[in-house]
Amino acid sequence: MTIQEITAMLVWTAAGVVLLAILMAVDAWFTRYKDLDEIRRGNTAVAIRFVLKLLAQTYILSRSIATSNALGEALIASAISFVILLALESLLRIGLRSAARIDLDQGVQEGKSSHALLAGSLHVSGALIIGALL
C-alpha cells in the first residue's frame, strides 16, 4: 500500500463518518423522540432501532464507496439513498399504523423491543434493496 492509498483511505473514511453523522442527525429530526436521550435513559428498544438504522446507513455507504470512482459521487449516492430509505420507511410506518394499528415510534419510545426490531428491520431491508441497486 502506498502513502497515497493510505491517505485516500483516511479521507474517504473521514468523509463517510461525517456523512453518517449528518444522516443520523437528519433521521433524528423525523423521529418523535430524542434517540440519544432515550438511550441515555436505558431504553433498549431505542438503542436497538438506532443500531439497526446505523448499520443500514453504513451498508448503503459501503456499497456507494465500493461502486464509485469519486468520493463526491459516493457521498451523493449515499445521501440520495438515505432520502429514498427515509421515504420508504415513512410509507411503511404509515401503512402499519393504518392496516395493523401498530405505531412503531410510540412502541419503540415505550421500550417495546418487538417494535424496535420491526422498525430496524425496515431500515436494514430497505438498505439491502437499495445497496443492490448501487
mmCIF file of N, CA, C and O in Angstrom, residues 29-132:
data_model
loop_
_atom_site.group_PDB
_atom_site.id
_atom_site.type_symbol
_atom_site.label_atom_id
_atom_site.label_comp_id
_atom_site.label_asym_id
_atom_site.label_seq_id
_atom_site.Cartn_x
_atom_site.Cartn_y
_atom_site.Cartn_z
ATOM 1 N N TRP A 29 -34.450 14.092 13.299
ATOM 2 C CA TRP A 29 -35.482 15.135 13.142
ATOM 3 C C TRP A 29 -36.841 14.533 12.804
ATOM 4 O O TRP A 29 -37.874 15.115 13.098
ATOM 5 N N PHE A 30 -36.839 13.367 12.150
ATOM 6 C CA PHE A 30 -38.082 12.741 11.733
ATOM 7 C C PHE A 30 -38.601 11.734 12.762
ATOM 8 O O PHE A 30 -39.590 11.056 12.511
ATOM 9 N N THR A 31 -37.923 11.621 13.875
ATOM 10 C CA THR A 31 -38.329 10.708 14.937
ATOM 11 C C THR A 31 -38.983 11.525 16.045
ATOM 12 O O THR A 31 -38.498 12.597 16.386
ATOM 13 N N ARG A 32 -40.087 11.015 16.587
ATOM 14 C CA ARG A 32 -40.849 11.766 17.590
ATOM 15 C C ARG A 32 -40.129 11.922 18.918
ATOM 16 O O ARG A 32 -40.505 12.749 19.728
ATOM 17 N N TYR A 33 -39.145 11.120 19.164
ATOM 18 C CA TYR A 33 -38.411 11.180 20.422
ATOM 19 C C TYR A 33 -36.946 11.445 20.123
ATOM 20 O O TYR A 33 -36.506 11.366 18.977
ATOM 21 N N LYS A 34 -36.181 11.752 21.146
ATOM 22 C CA LYS A 34 -34.752 12.019 21.002
ATOM 23 C C LYS A 34 -33.977 10.724 21.254
ATOM 24 O O LYS A 34 -33.910 10.243 22.385
ATOM 25 N N ASP A 35 -33.413 10.166 20.184
ATOM 26 C CA ASP A 35 -32.711 8.882 20.268
ATOM 27 C C ASP A 35 -31.698 8.841 21.411
ATOM 28 O O ASP A 35 -31.750 7.953 22.261
ATOM 29 N N LEU A 36 -30.770 9.771 21.402
ATOM 30 C CA LEU A 36 -29.674 9.706 22.370
ATOM 31 C C LEU A 36 -30.153 9.919 23.802
ATOM 32 O O LEU A 36 -29.621 9.291 24.729
ATOM 33 N N ASP A 37 -31.159 10.767 24.003
ATOM 34 C CA ASP A 37 -31.714 10.943 25.353
ATOM 35 C C ASP A 37 -32.345 9.644 25.848
ATOM 36 O O ASP A 37 -32.162 9.250 26.997
ATOM 37 N N GLU A 38 -33.092 8.980 24.968
ATOM 38 C CA GLU A 38 -33.732 7.715 25.334
ATOM 39 C C GLU A 38 -32.686 6.628 25.610
ATOM 40 O O GLU A 38 -32.844 5.834 26.538
ATOM 41 N N ILE A 39 -31.629 6.599 24.818
ATOM 42 C CA ILE A 39 -30.570 5.616 25.037
ATOM 43 C C ILE A 39 -29.893 5.878 26.375
ATOM 44 O O ILE A 39 -29.626 4.944 27.138
ATOM 45 N N ARG A 40 -29.644 7.157 26.690
ATOM 46 C CA ARG A 40 -29.048 7.505 27.989
ATOM 47 C C ARG A 40 -29.922 7.043 29.147
ATOM 48 O O ARG A 40 -29.428 6.684 30.207
ATOM 49 N N ARG A 41 -31.238 7.073 28.955
ATOM 50 C CA ARG A 41 -32.182 6.641 29.998
ATOM 51 C C ARG A 41 -32.261 5.121 30.101
ATOM 52 O O ARG A 41 -32.961 4.597 30.971
ATOM 53 N N GLY A 42 -31.612 4.433 29.184
ATOM 54 C CA GLY A 42 -31.607 2.978 29.238
ATOM 55 C C GLY A 42 -32.681 2.310 28.404
ATOM 56 O O GLY A 42 -32.975 1.129 28.610
ATOM 57 N N ASN A 43 -33.263 3.032 27.463
ATOM 58 C CA ASN A 43 -34.302 2.456 26.617
ATOM 59 C C ASN A 43 -33.649 1.540 25.575
ATOM 60 O O ASN A 43 -33.127 1.994 24.569
ATOM 61 N N THR A 44 -33.699 0.254 25.845
ATOM 62 C CA THR A 44 -33.068 -0.734 24.972
ATOM 63 C C THR A 44 -33.714 -0.763 23.594
ATOM 64 O O THR A 44 -33.029 -0.947 22.586
ATOM 65 N N ALA A 45 -35.006 -0.573 23.521
ATOM 66 C CA ALA A 45 -35.699 -0.590 22.232
ATOM 67 C C ALA A 45 -35.174 0.525 21.324
ATOM 68 O O ALA A 45 -34.930 0.298 20.135
ATOM 69 N N VAL A 46 -34.987 1.697 21.875
ATOM 70 C CA VAL A 46 -34.457 2.807 21.074
ATOM 71 C C VAL A 46 -33.034 2.480 20.634
ATOM 72 O O VAL A 46 -32.658 2.753 19.487
ATOM 73 N N ALA A 47 -32.245 1.890 21.520
ATOM 74 C CA ALA A 47 -30.875 1.522 21.167
ATOM 75 C C ALA A 47 -30.865 0.496 20.035
ATOM 76 O O ALA A 47 -30.052 0.591 19.107
ATOM 77 N N ILE A 48 -31.768 -0.480 20.088
ATOM 78 C CA ILE A 48 -31.851 -1.492 19.028
ATOM 79 C C ILE A 48 -32.162 -0.828 17.693
ATOM 80 O O ILE A 48 -31.499 -1.077 16.684
ATOM 81 N N ARG A 49 -33.175 0.017 17.685
ATOM 82 C CA ARG A 49 -33.556 0.691 16.441
ATOM 83 C C ARG A 49 -32.423 1.577 15.939
ATOM 84 O O ARG A 49 -32.117 1.594 14.748
ATOM 85 N N PHE A 50 -31.774 2.301 16.832
ATOM 86 C CA PHE A 50 -30.676 3.193 16.463
ATOM 87 C C PHE A 50 -29.533 2.407 15.816
ATOM 88 O O PHE A 50 -29.015 2.794 14.774
ATOM 89 N N VAL A 51 -29.162 1.290 16.427
ATOM 90 C CA VAL A 51 -28.071 0.473 15.897
ATOM 91 C C VAL A 51 -28.432 -0.080 14.523
ATOM 92 O O VAL A 51 -27.615 -0.064 13.595
ATOM 93 N N LEU A 52 -29.659 -0.552 14.354
ATOM 94 C CA LEU A 52 -30.080 -1.082 13.056
ATOM 95 C C LEU A 52 -30.133 0.015 11.994
ATOM 96 O O LEU A 52 -29.765 -0.218 10.835
ATOM 97 N N LYS A 53 -30.566 1.224 12.386
ATOM 98 C CA LYS A 53 -30.549 2.354 11.439
ATOM 99 C C LYS A 53 -29.115 2.667 11.025
ATOM 100 O O LYS A 53 -28.836 2.898 9.845
ATOM 101 N N LEU A 54 -28.215 2.693 12.000
ATOM 102 C CA LEU A 54 -26.810 2.990 11.711
ATOM 103 C C LEU A 54 -26.203 1.924 10.807
ATOM 104 O O LEU A 54 -25.490 2.240 9.842
ATOM 105 N N LEU A 55 -26.484 0.659 11.081
ATOM 106 C CA LEU A 55 -25.979 -0.416 10.221
ATOM 107 C C LEU A 55 -26.525 -0.302 8.796
ATOM 108 O O LEU A 55 -25.793 -0.518 7.827
ATOM 109 N N ALA A 56 -27.800 0.041 8.673
ATOM 110 C CA ALA A 56 -28.399 0.198 7.346
ATOM 111 C C ALA A 56 -27.717 1.324 6.575
ATOM 112 O O ALA A 56 -27.365 1.157 5.398
ATOM 113 N N GLN A 57 -27.509 2.463 7.222
ATOM 114 C CA GLN A 57 -26.855 3.588 6.556
ATOM 115 C C GLN A 57 -25.402 3.261 6.220
ATOM 116 O O GLN A 57 -24.903 3.645 5.159
ATOM 117 N N THR A 58 -24.743 2.547 7.116
ATOM 118 C CA THR A 58 -23.353 2.167 6.865
ATOM 119 C C THR A 58 -23.253 1.212 5.687
ATOM 120 O O THR A 58 -22.339 1.324 4.862
ATOM 121 N N TYR A 59 -24.198 0.297 5.587
ATOM 122 C CA TYR A 59 -24.193 -0.634 4.454
ATOM 123 C C TYR A 59 -24.371 0.129 3.141
ATOM 124 O O TYR A 59 -23.644 -0.117 2.169
ATOM 125 N N ILE A 60 -25.312 1.051 3.109
ATOM 126 C CA ILE A 60 -25.519 1.842 1.890
ATOM 127 C C ILE A 60 -24.259 2.629 1.554
ATOM 128 O O ILE A 60 -23.830 2.675 0.394
ATOM 129 N N LEU A 61 -23.640 3.243 2.546
ATOM 130 C CA LEU A 61 -22.406 3.996 2.307
ATOM 131 C C LEU A 61 -21.304 3.077 1.786
ATOM 132 O O LEU A 61 -20.588 3.436 0.844
ATOM 133 N N SER A 62 -21.187 1.892 2.361
ATOM 134 C CA SER A 62 -20.136 0.969 1.912
ATOM 135 C C SER A 62 -20.357 0.553 0.459
ATOM 136 O O SER A 62 -19.407 0.453 -0.317
ATOM 137 N N ARG A 63 -21.602 0.328 0.088
ATOM 138 C CA ARG A 63 -21.905 -0.024 -1.315
ATOM 139 C C ARG A 63 -21.641 1.158 -2.239
ATOM 140 O O ARG A 63 -21.133 0.975 -3.338
ATOM 141 N N SER A 64 -21.972 2.360 -1.778
ATOM 142 C CA SER A 64 -21.712 3.553 -2.587
ATOM 143 C C SER A 64 -20.216 3.724 -2.828
ATOM 144 O O SER A 64 -19.786 4.029 -3.939
ATOM 145 N N ILE A 65 -19.430 3.534 -1.789
ATOM 146 C CA ILE A 65 -17.977 3.668 -1.913
ATOM 147 C C ILE A 65 -17.422 2.587 -2.831
ATOM 148 O O ILE A 65 -16.573 2.850 -3.692
ATOM 149 N N ALA A 66 -17.910 1.365 -2.670
ATOM 150 C CA ALA A 66 -17.405 0.249 -3.466
ATOM 151 C C ALA A 66 -17.698 0.411 -4.952
ATOM 152 O O ALA A 66 -16.940 -0.093 -5.790
ATOM 153 N N THR A 67 -18.768 1.100 -5.281
ATOM 154 C CA THR A 67 -19.165 1.201 -6.686
ATOM 155 C C THR A 67 -18.846 2.561 -7.310
ATOM 156 O O THR A 67 -19.145 2.769 -8.479
ATOM 157 N N SER A 68 -18.255 3.460 -6.554
ATOM 158 C CA SER A 68 -17.961 4.800 -7.063
ATOM 159 C C SER A 68 -16.464 4.985 -7.286
ATOM 160 O O SER A 68 -15.645 4.433 -6.554
ATOM 161 N N ASN A 69 -16.159 5.793 -8.276
ATOM 162 C CA ASN A 69 -14.759 6.123 -8.546
ATOM 163 C C ASN A 69 -14.347 7.436 -7.899
ATOM 164 O O ASN A 69 -13.167 7.718 -7.795
ATOM 165 N N ALA A 70 -15.327 8.215 -7.474
ATOM 166 C CA ALA A 70 -15.038 9.525 -6.899
ATOM 167 C C ALA A 70 -15.751 9.649 -5.556
ATOM 168 O O ALA A 70 -16.876 9.161 -5.382
ATOM 169 N N LEU A 71 -15.106 10.303 -4.628
ATOM 170 C CA LEU A 71 -15.661 10.480 -3.289
ATOM 171 C C LEU A 71 -16.994 11.228 -3.329
ATOM 172 O O LEU A 71 -17.965 10.813 -2.697
ATOM 173 N N GLY A 72 -17.055 12.302 -4.082
ATOM 174 C CA GLY A 72 -18.294 13.080 -4.177
ATOM 175 C C GLY A 72 -19.452 12.241 -4.701
ATOM 176 O O GLY A 72 -20.572 12.329 -4.198
ATOM 177 N N GLU A 73 -19.172 11.429 -5.692
ATOM 178 C CA GLU A 73 -20.194 10.540 -6.260
ATOM 179 C C GLU A 73 -20.715 9.575 -5.198
ATOM 180 O O GLU A 73 -21.919 9.344 -5.090
ATOM 181 N N ALA A 74 -19.819 9.018 -4.419
ATOM 182 C CA ALA A 74 -20.211 8.065 -3.367
ATOM 183 C C ALA A 74 -21.069 8.749 -2.312
ATOM 184 O O ALA A 74 -22.080 8.202 -1.868
ATOM 185 N N LEU A 75 -20.676 9.958 -1.907
ATOM 186 C CA LEU A 75 -21.422 10.671 -0.877
ATOM 187 C C LEU A 75 -22.804 11.091 -1.373
ATOM 188 O O LEU A 75 -23.791 10.989 -0.639
ATOM 189 N N ILE A 76 -22.876 11.531 -2.616
ATOM 190 C CA ILE A 76 -24.170 11.920 -3.193
ATOM 191 C C ILE A 76 -25.080 10.696 -3.326
ATOM 192 O O ILE A 76 -26.265 10.754 -2.990
ATOM 193 N N ALA A 77 -24.532 9.587 -3.795
ATOM 194 C CA ALA A 77 -25.335 8.354 -3.916
ATOM 195 C C ALA A 77 -25.858 7.924 -2.550
ATOM 196 O O ALA A 77 -27.016 7.511 -2.424
ATOM 197 N N SER A 78 -25.043 8.054 -1.521
ATOM 198 C CA SER A 78 -25.474 7.693 -0.162
ATOM 199 C C SER A 78 -26.567 8.621 0.337
ATOM 200 O O SER A 78 -27.538 8.169 0.954
ATOM 201 N N ALA A 79 -26.416 9.912 0.078
ATOM 202 C CA ALA A 79 -27.426 10.873 0.526
ATOM 203 C C ALA A 79 -28.755 10.646 -0.182
ATOM 204 O O ALA A 79 -29.820 10.664 0.455
ATOM 205 N N ILE A 80 -28.715 10.404 -1.481
ATOM 206 C CA ILE A 80 -29.942 10.126 -2.228
ATOM 207 C C ILE A 80 -30.572 8.825 -1.732
ATOM 208 O O ILE A 80 -31.796 8.750 -1.544
ATOM 209 N N SER A 81 -29.755 7.823 -1.498
ATOM 210 C CA SER A 81 -30.256 6.548 -0.975
ATOM 211 C C SER A 81 -30.910 6.740 0.379
ATOM 212 O O SER A 81 -31.926 6.105 0.690
ATOM 213 N N PHE A 82 -30.332 7.603 1.213
ATOM 214 C CA PHE A 82 -30.911 7.900 2.523
ATOM 215 C C PHE A 82 -32.310 8.483 2.374
ATOM 216 O O PHE A 82 -33.238 8.082 3.084
ATOM 217 N N VAL A 83 -32.487 9.411 1.451
ATOM 218 C CA VAL A 83 -33.802 10.023 1.230
ATOM 219 C C VAL A 83 -34.802 8.963 0.780
ATOM 220 O O VAL A 83 -35.934 8.912 1.268
ATOM 221 N N ILE A 84 -34.377 8.089 -0.121
ATOM 222 C CA ILE A 84 -35.250 7.010 -0.582
ATOM 223 C C ILE A 84 -35.620 6.094 0.586
ATOM 224 O O ILE A 84 -36.782 5.733 0.764
ATOM 225 N N LEU A 85 -34.626 5.732 1.393
ATOM 226 C CA LEU A 85 -34.865 4.856 2.546
ATOM 227 C C LEU A 85 -35.795 5.520 3.555
ATOM 228 O O LEU A 85 -36.703 4.889 4.085
ATOM 229 N N LEU A 86 -35.602 6.801 3.801
ATOM 230 C CA LEU A 86 -36.455 7.536 4.738
ATOM 231 C C LEU A 86 -37.905 7.575 4.237
ATOM 232 O O LEU A 86 -38.846 7.347 5.003
ATOM 233 N N ALA A 87 -38.084 7.826 2.941
ATOM 234 C CA ALA A 87 -39.434 7.856 2.367
ATOM 235 C C ALA A 87 -40.078 6.468 2.428
ATOM 236 O O ALA A 87 -41.256 6.339 2.800
ATOM 237 N N LEU A 88 -39.319 5.450 2.094
ATOM 238 C CA LEU A 88 -39.837 4.078 2.140
ATOM 239 C C LEU A 88 -40.254 3.704 3.554
ATOM 240 O O LEU A 88 -41.345 3.170 3.772
ATOM 241 N N GLU A 89 -39.400 4.009 4.518
ATOM 242 C CA GLU A 89 -39.707 3.684 5.908
ATOM 243 C C GLU A 89 -40.943 4.449 6.387
ATOM 244 O O GLU A 89 -41.792 3.900 7.086
ATOM 245 N N SER A 90 -41.067 5.706 5.991
ATOM 246 C CA SER A 90 -42.229 6.502 6.382
ATOM 247 C C SER A 90 -43.518 5.906 5.830
ATOM 248 O O SER A 90 -44.524 5.811 6.540
ATOM 249 N N LEU A 91 -43.484 5.498 4.575
ATOM 250 C CA LEU A 91 -44.664 4.879 3.965
ATOM 251 C C LEU A 91 -45.035 3.573 4.668
ATOM 252 O O LEU A 91 -46.215 3.312 4.926
ATOM 253 N N LEU A 92 -44.043 2.778 4.995
ATOM 254 C CA LEU A 92 -44.315 1.510 5.678
ATOM 255 C C LEU A 92 -44.843 1.746 7.098
ATOM 256 O O LEU A 92 -45.727 1.025 7.555
ATOM 257 N N ARG A 93 -44.304 2.749 7.781
ATOM 258 C CA ARG A 93 -44.816 3.074 9.126
ATOM 259 C C ARG A 93 -46.277 3.513 9.056
ATOM 260 O O ARG A 93 -47.098 3.105 9.879
ATOM 261 N N ILE A 94 -46.606 4.344 8.066
ATOM 262 C CA ILE A 94 -47.999 4.790 7.886
ATOM 263 C C ILE A 94 -48.886 3.593 7.570
ATOM 264 O O ILE A 94 -49.982 3.454 8.119
ATOM 265 N N GLY A 95 -48.407 2.707 6.700
ATOM 266 C CA GLY A 95 -49.178 1.515 6.351
ATOM 267 C C GLY A 95 -49.414 0.610 7.548
ATOM 268 O O GLY A 95 -50.534 0.118 7.749
ATOM 269 N N LEU A 96 -48.399 0.410 8.356
ATOM 270 C CA LEU A 96 -48.561 -0.428 9.556
ATOM 271 C C LEU A 96 -49.521 0.207 10.552
ATOM 272 O O LEU A 96 -50.321 -0.476 11.181
ATOM 273 N N ARG A 97 -49.428 1.535 10.671
ATOM 274 C CA ARG A 97 -50.328 2.230 11.597
ATOM 275 C C ARG A 97 -51.766 2.116 11.118
ATOM 276 O O ARG A 97 -52.680 1.886 11.916
ATOM 277 N N SER A 98 -51.983 2.224 9.814
ATOM 278 C CA SER A 98 -53.342 2.165 9.263
ATOM 279 C C SER A 98 -53.886 0.746 9.213
ATOM 280 O O SER A 98 -55.008 0.489 9.652
ATOM 281 N N ALA A 99 -53.112 -0.163 8.674
ATOM 282 C CA ALA A 99 -53.603 -1.523 8.429
ATOM 283 C C ALA A 99 -53.590 -2.401 9.677
ATOM 284 O O ALA A 99 -54.511 -3.183 9.893
ATOM 285 N N ALA A 100 -52.541 -2.288 10.478
ATOM 286 C CA ALA A 100 -52.397 -3.209 11.610
ATOM 287 C C ALA A 100 -52.461 -2.505 12.968
ATOM 288 O O ALA A 100 -52.296 -3.149 13.993
ATOM 289 N N ARG A 101 -52.679 -1.214 12.950
ATOM 290 C CA ARG A 101 -52.717 -0.407 14.184
ATOM 291 C C ARG A 101 -51.462 -0.602 15.041
ATOM 292 O O ARG A 101 -51.538 -0.741 16.250
ATOM 293 N N ILE A 102 -50.312 -0.611 14.348
ATOM 294 C CA ILE A 102 -49.022 -0.698 15.032
ATOM 295 C C ILE A 102 -48.306 0.631 14.833
ATOM 296 O O ILE A 102 -47.964 0.993 13.699
ATOM 297 N N ASP A 103 -48.097 1.357 15.916
ATOM 298 C CA ASP A 103 -47.369 2.622 15.864
ATOM 299 C C ASP A 103 -45.934 2.344 16.305
ATOM 300 O O ASP A 103 -45.651 2.227 17.503
ATOM 301 N N LEU A 104 -45.041 2.215 15.326
ATOM 302 C CA LEU A 104 -43.666 1.830 15.628
ATOM 303 C C LEU A 104 -42.957 2.841 16.517
ATOM 304 O O LEU A 104 -42.283 2.470 17.480
ATOM 305 N N ASP A 105 -43.096 4.137 16.202
ATOM 306 C CA ASP A 105 -42.411 5.159 17.008
ATOM 307 C C ASP A 105 -42.871 5.128 18.458
ATOM 308 O O ASP A 105 -42.053 5.184 19.378
ATOM 309 N N GLN A 106 -44.165 5.045 18.662
ATOM 310 C CA GLN A 106 -44.692 5.019 20.029
ATOM 311 C C GLN A 106 -44.213 3.760 20.758
ATOM 312 O O GLN A 106 -43.788 3.827 21.911
ATOM 313 N N GLY A 107 -44.277 2.620 20.083
ATOM 314 C CA GLY A 107 -43.851 1.370 20.699
ATOM 315 C C GLY A 107 -42.377 1.385 21.064
ATOM 316 O O GLY A 107 -41.988 0.937 22.144
ATOM 317 N N VAL A 108 -41.546 1.923 20.165
ATOM 318 C CA VAL A 108 -40.112 1.999 20.446
ATOM 319 C C VAL A 108 -39.864 2.923 21.633
ATOM 320 O O VAL A 108 -39.104 2.596 22.547
ATOM 321 N N GLN A 109 -40.523 4.070 21.631
ATOM 322 C CA GLN A 109 -40.343 5.013 22.736
ATOM 323 C C GLN A 109 -40.785 4.405 24.065
ATOM 324 O O GLN A 109 -40.195 4.669 25.110
ATOM 325 N N GLU A 110 -41.803 3.558 24.020
ATOM 326 C CA GLU A 110 -42.283 2.885 25.234
ATOM 327 C C GLU A 110 -41.389 1.720 25.644
ATOM 328 O O GLU A 110 -41.640 1.075 26.652
ATOM 329 N N GLY A 111 -40.360 1.429 24.847
ATOM 330 C CA GLY A 111 -39.408 0.381 25.209
ATOM 331 C C GLY A 111 -39.758 -0.999 24.705
ATOM 332 O O GLY A 111 -39.202 -1.991 25.186
ATOM 333 N N LYS A 112 -40.648 -1.095 23.738
ATOM 334 C CA LYS A 112 -41.045 -2.393 23.194
ATOM 335 C C LYS A 112 -40.023 -2.856 22.155
ATOM 336 O O LYS A 112 -39.940 -2.307 21.064
ATOM 337 N N SER A 113 -39.286 -3.885 22.512
ATOM 338 C CA SER A 113 -38.238 -4.395 21.623
ATOM 339 C C SER A 113 -38.806 -4.936 20.318
ATOM 340 O O SER A 113 -38.163 -4.844 19.278
ATOM 341 N N SER A 114 -39.997 -5.499 20.368
ATOM 342 C CA SER A 114 -40.603 -6.032 19.146
ATOM 343 C C SER A 114 -40.820 -4.918 18.120
ATOM 344 O O SER A 114 -40.580 -5.106 16.928
ATOM 345 N N HIS A 115 -41.250 -3.752 18.589
ATOM 346 C CA HIS A 115 -41.430 -2.610 17.703
ATOM 347 C C HIS A 115 -40.085 -2.138 17.158
ATOM 348 O O HIS A 115 -39.967 -1.770 15.982
ATOM 349 N N ALA A 116 -39.068 -2.143 18.024
ATOM 350 C CA ALA A 116 -37.735 -1.700 17.606
ATOM 351 C C ALA A 116 -37.153 -2.626 16.547
ATOM 352 O O ALA A 116 -36.566 -2.165 15.560
ATOM 353 N N LEU A 117 -37.318 -3.931 16.752
ATOM 354 C CA LEU A 117 -36.802 -4.881 15.769
ATOM 355 C C LEU A 117 -37.519 -4.759 14.439
ATOM 356 O O LEU A 117 -36.887 -4.820 13.381
ATOM 357 N N LEU A 118 -38.818 -4.562 14.472
ATOM 358 C CA LEU A 118 -39.571 -4.385 13.230
ATOM 359 C C LEU A 118 -39.151 -3.090 12.536
ATOM 360 O O LEU A 118 -38.871 -3.087 11.336
ATOM 361 N N ALA A 119 -39.069 -1.993 13.284
ATOM 362 C CA ALA A 119 -38.664 -0.708 12.701
ATOM 363 C C ALA A 119 -37.246 -0.791 12.143
ATOM 364 O O ALA A 119 -36.982 -0.335 11.025
ATOM 365 N N GLY A 120 -36.350 -1.383 12.906
ATOM 366 C CA GLY A 120 -34.974 -1.514 12.436
ATOM 367 C C GLY A 120 -34.850 -2.420 11.232
ATOM 368 O O GLY A 120 -34.055 -2.167 10.325
ATOM 369 N N SER A 121 -35.665 -3.480 11.204
ATOM 370 C CA SER A 121 -35.605 -4.392 10.061
ATOM 371 C C SER A 121 -36.094 -3.720 8.783
ATOM 372 O O SER A 121 -35.650 -4.067 7.690
ATOM 373 N N LEU A 122 -36.991 -2.747 8.915
ATOM 374 C CA LEU A 122 -37.413 -1.982 7.735
ATOM 375 C C LEU A 122 -36.230 -1.220 7.149
ATOM 376 O O LEU A 122 -36.047 -1.163 5.933
ATOM 377 N N HIS A 123 -35.404 -0.637 8.030
ATOM 378 C CA HIS A 123 -34.206 0.079 7.573
ATOM 379 C C HIS A 123 -33.225 -0.883 6.905
ATOM 380 O O HIS A 123 -32.719 -0.594 5.814
ATOM 381 N N VAL A 124 -32.953 -2.001 7.558
ATOM 382 C CA VAL A 124 -31.977 -2.952 7.035
ATOM 383 C C VAL A 124 -32.477 -3.543 5.708
ATOM 384 O O VAL A 124 -31.704 -3.636 4.738
ATOM 385 N N SER A 125 -33.727 -3.918 5.648
ATOM 386 C CA SER A 125 -34.287 -4.472 4.406
ATOM 387 C C SER A 125 -34.210 -3.465 3.276
ATOM 388 O O SER A 125 -33.798 -3.800 2.148
ATOM 389 N N GLY A 126 -34.597 -2.247 3.570
ATOM 390 C CA GLY A 126 -34.508 -1.191 2.552
ATOM 391 C C GLY A 126 -33.077 -0.962 2.104
ATOM 392 O O GLY A 126 -32.804 -0.776 0.919
ATOM 393 N N ALA A 127 -32.147 -0.979 3.053
ATOM 394 C CA ALA A 127 -30.738 -0.773 2.723
ATOM 395 C C ALA A 127 -30.204 -1.887 1.830
ATOM 396 O O ALA A 127 -29.427 -1.635 0.914
ATOM 397 N N LEU A 128 -30.622 -3.118 2.101
ATOM 398 C CA LEU A 128 -30.170 -4.243 1.263
ATOM 399 C C LEU A 128 -30.694 -4.108 -0.164
ATOM 400 O O LEU A 128 -29.969 -4.375 -1.129
ATOM 401 N N ILE A 129 -31.934 -3.678 -0.287
ATOM 402 C CA ILE A 129 -32.504 -3.487 -1.635
ATOM 403 C C ILE A 129 -31.805 -2.346 -2.346
ATOM 404 O O ILE A 129 -31.381 -2.469 -3.497
ATOM 405 N N ILE A 130 -31.684 -1.207 -1.659
ATOM 406 C CA ILE A 130 -31.025 -0.044 -2.268
ATOM 407 C C ILE A 130 -29.566 -0.361 -2.599
ATOM 408 O O ILE A 130 -29.066 -0.015 -3.669
ATOM 409 N N GLY A 131 -28.883 -1.050 -1.671
ATOM 410 C CA GLY A 131 -27.487 -1.402 -1.908
ATOM 411 C C GLY A 131 -27.303 -2.274 -3.146
ATOM 412 O O GLY A 131 -26.315 -2.139 -3.856
ATOM 413 N N ALA A 132 -28.250 -3.135 -3.423
ATOM 414 C CA ALA A 132 -28.185 -3.980 -4.605
ATOM 415 C C ALA A 132 -28.305 -3.170 -5.891
ATOM 416 O O ALA A 132 -27.835 -3.590 -6.943
#
